[in-house]
PDB file of C-alpha atoms in Angstrom:
ATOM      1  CA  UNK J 239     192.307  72.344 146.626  1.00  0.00           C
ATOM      2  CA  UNK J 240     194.692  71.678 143.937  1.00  0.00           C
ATOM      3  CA  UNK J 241     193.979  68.076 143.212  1.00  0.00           C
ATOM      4  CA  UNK J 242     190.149  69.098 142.803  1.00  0.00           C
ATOM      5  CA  UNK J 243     190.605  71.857 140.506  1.00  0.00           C
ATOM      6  CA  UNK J 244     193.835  70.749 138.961  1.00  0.00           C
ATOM      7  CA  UNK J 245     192.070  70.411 135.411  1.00  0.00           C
ATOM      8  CA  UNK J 246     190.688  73.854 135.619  1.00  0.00           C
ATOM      9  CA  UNK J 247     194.152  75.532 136.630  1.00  0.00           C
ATOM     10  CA  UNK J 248     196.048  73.460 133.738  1.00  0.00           C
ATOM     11  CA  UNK J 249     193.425  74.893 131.480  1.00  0.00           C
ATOM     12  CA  UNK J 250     193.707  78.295 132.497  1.00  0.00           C
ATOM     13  CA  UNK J 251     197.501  78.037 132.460  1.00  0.00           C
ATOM     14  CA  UNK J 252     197.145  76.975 128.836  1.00  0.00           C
ATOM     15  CA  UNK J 253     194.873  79.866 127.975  1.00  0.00           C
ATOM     16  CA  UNK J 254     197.660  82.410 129.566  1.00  0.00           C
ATOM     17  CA  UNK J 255     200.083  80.848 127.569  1.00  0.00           C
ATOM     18  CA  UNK J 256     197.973  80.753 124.527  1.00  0.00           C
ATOM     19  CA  UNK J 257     197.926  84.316 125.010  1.00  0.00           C
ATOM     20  CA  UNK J 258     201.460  85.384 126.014  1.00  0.00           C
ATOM     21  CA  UNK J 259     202.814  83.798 123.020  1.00  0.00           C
ATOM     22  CA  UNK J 260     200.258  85.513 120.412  1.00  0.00           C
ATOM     23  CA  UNK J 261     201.275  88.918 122.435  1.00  0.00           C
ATOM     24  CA  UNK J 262     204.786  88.171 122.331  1.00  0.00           C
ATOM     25  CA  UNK J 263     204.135  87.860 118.374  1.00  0.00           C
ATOM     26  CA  UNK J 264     202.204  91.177 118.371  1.00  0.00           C
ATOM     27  CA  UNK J 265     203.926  93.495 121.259  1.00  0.00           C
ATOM     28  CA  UNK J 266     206.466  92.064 123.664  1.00  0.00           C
ATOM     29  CA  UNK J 267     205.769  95.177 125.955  1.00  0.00           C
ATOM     30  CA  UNK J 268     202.277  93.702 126.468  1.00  0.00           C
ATOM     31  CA  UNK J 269     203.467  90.133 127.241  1.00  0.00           C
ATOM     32  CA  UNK J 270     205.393  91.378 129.885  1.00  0.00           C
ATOM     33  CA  UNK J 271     202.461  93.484 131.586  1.00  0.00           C
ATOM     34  CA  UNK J 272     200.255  90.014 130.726  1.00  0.00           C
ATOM     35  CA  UNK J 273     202.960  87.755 132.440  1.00  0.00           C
ATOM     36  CA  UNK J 274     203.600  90.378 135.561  1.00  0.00           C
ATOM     37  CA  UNK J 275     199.718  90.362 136.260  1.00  0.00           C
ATOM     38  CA  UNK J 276     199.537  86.014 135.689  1.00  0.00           C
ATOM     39  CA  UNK J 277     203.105  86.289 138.393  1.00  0.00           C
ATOM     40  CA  UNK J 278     200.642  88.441 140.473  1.00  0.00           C
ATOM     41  CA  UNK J 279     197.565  85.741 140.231  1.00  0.00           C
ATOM     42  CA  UNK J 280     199.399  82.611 140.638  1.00  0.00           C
ATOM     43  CA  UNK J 281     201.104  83.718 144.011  1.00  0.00           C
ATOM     44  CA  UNK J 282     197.886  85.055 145.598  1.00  0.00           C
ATOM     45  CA  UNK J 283     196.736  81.334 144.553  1.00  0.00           C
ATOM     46  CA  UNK J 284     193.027  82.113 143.880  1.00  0.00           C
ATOM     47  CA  UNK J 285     191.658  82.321 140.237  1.00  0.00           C
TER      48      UNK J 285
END
């Protein structure tokens, strides 16, 4: 599974931290909500 979609993962793993860096510009309170929901995706494994 992870060799097939490996690109797609590394992309959306880019996008996530694309977007927990401009948050933890903005409002480090919402990078921590943003990382605690990516914690919750990336251990049920499924995107």
């Amino acid at each position: 599974m992870f060799t097939r979609f490996s690109p797609v993962i590394f992309k959306i793993l880019k996008n996530v931290f694309d977007l927990m860096v401009i948050f933890l510009i903005s409002d480090f309170e919402l990078m921590n909500r943003s990382l605690l929901i990516t914690i919750v995706f990336t251990s049920r494994g499924d995107f």
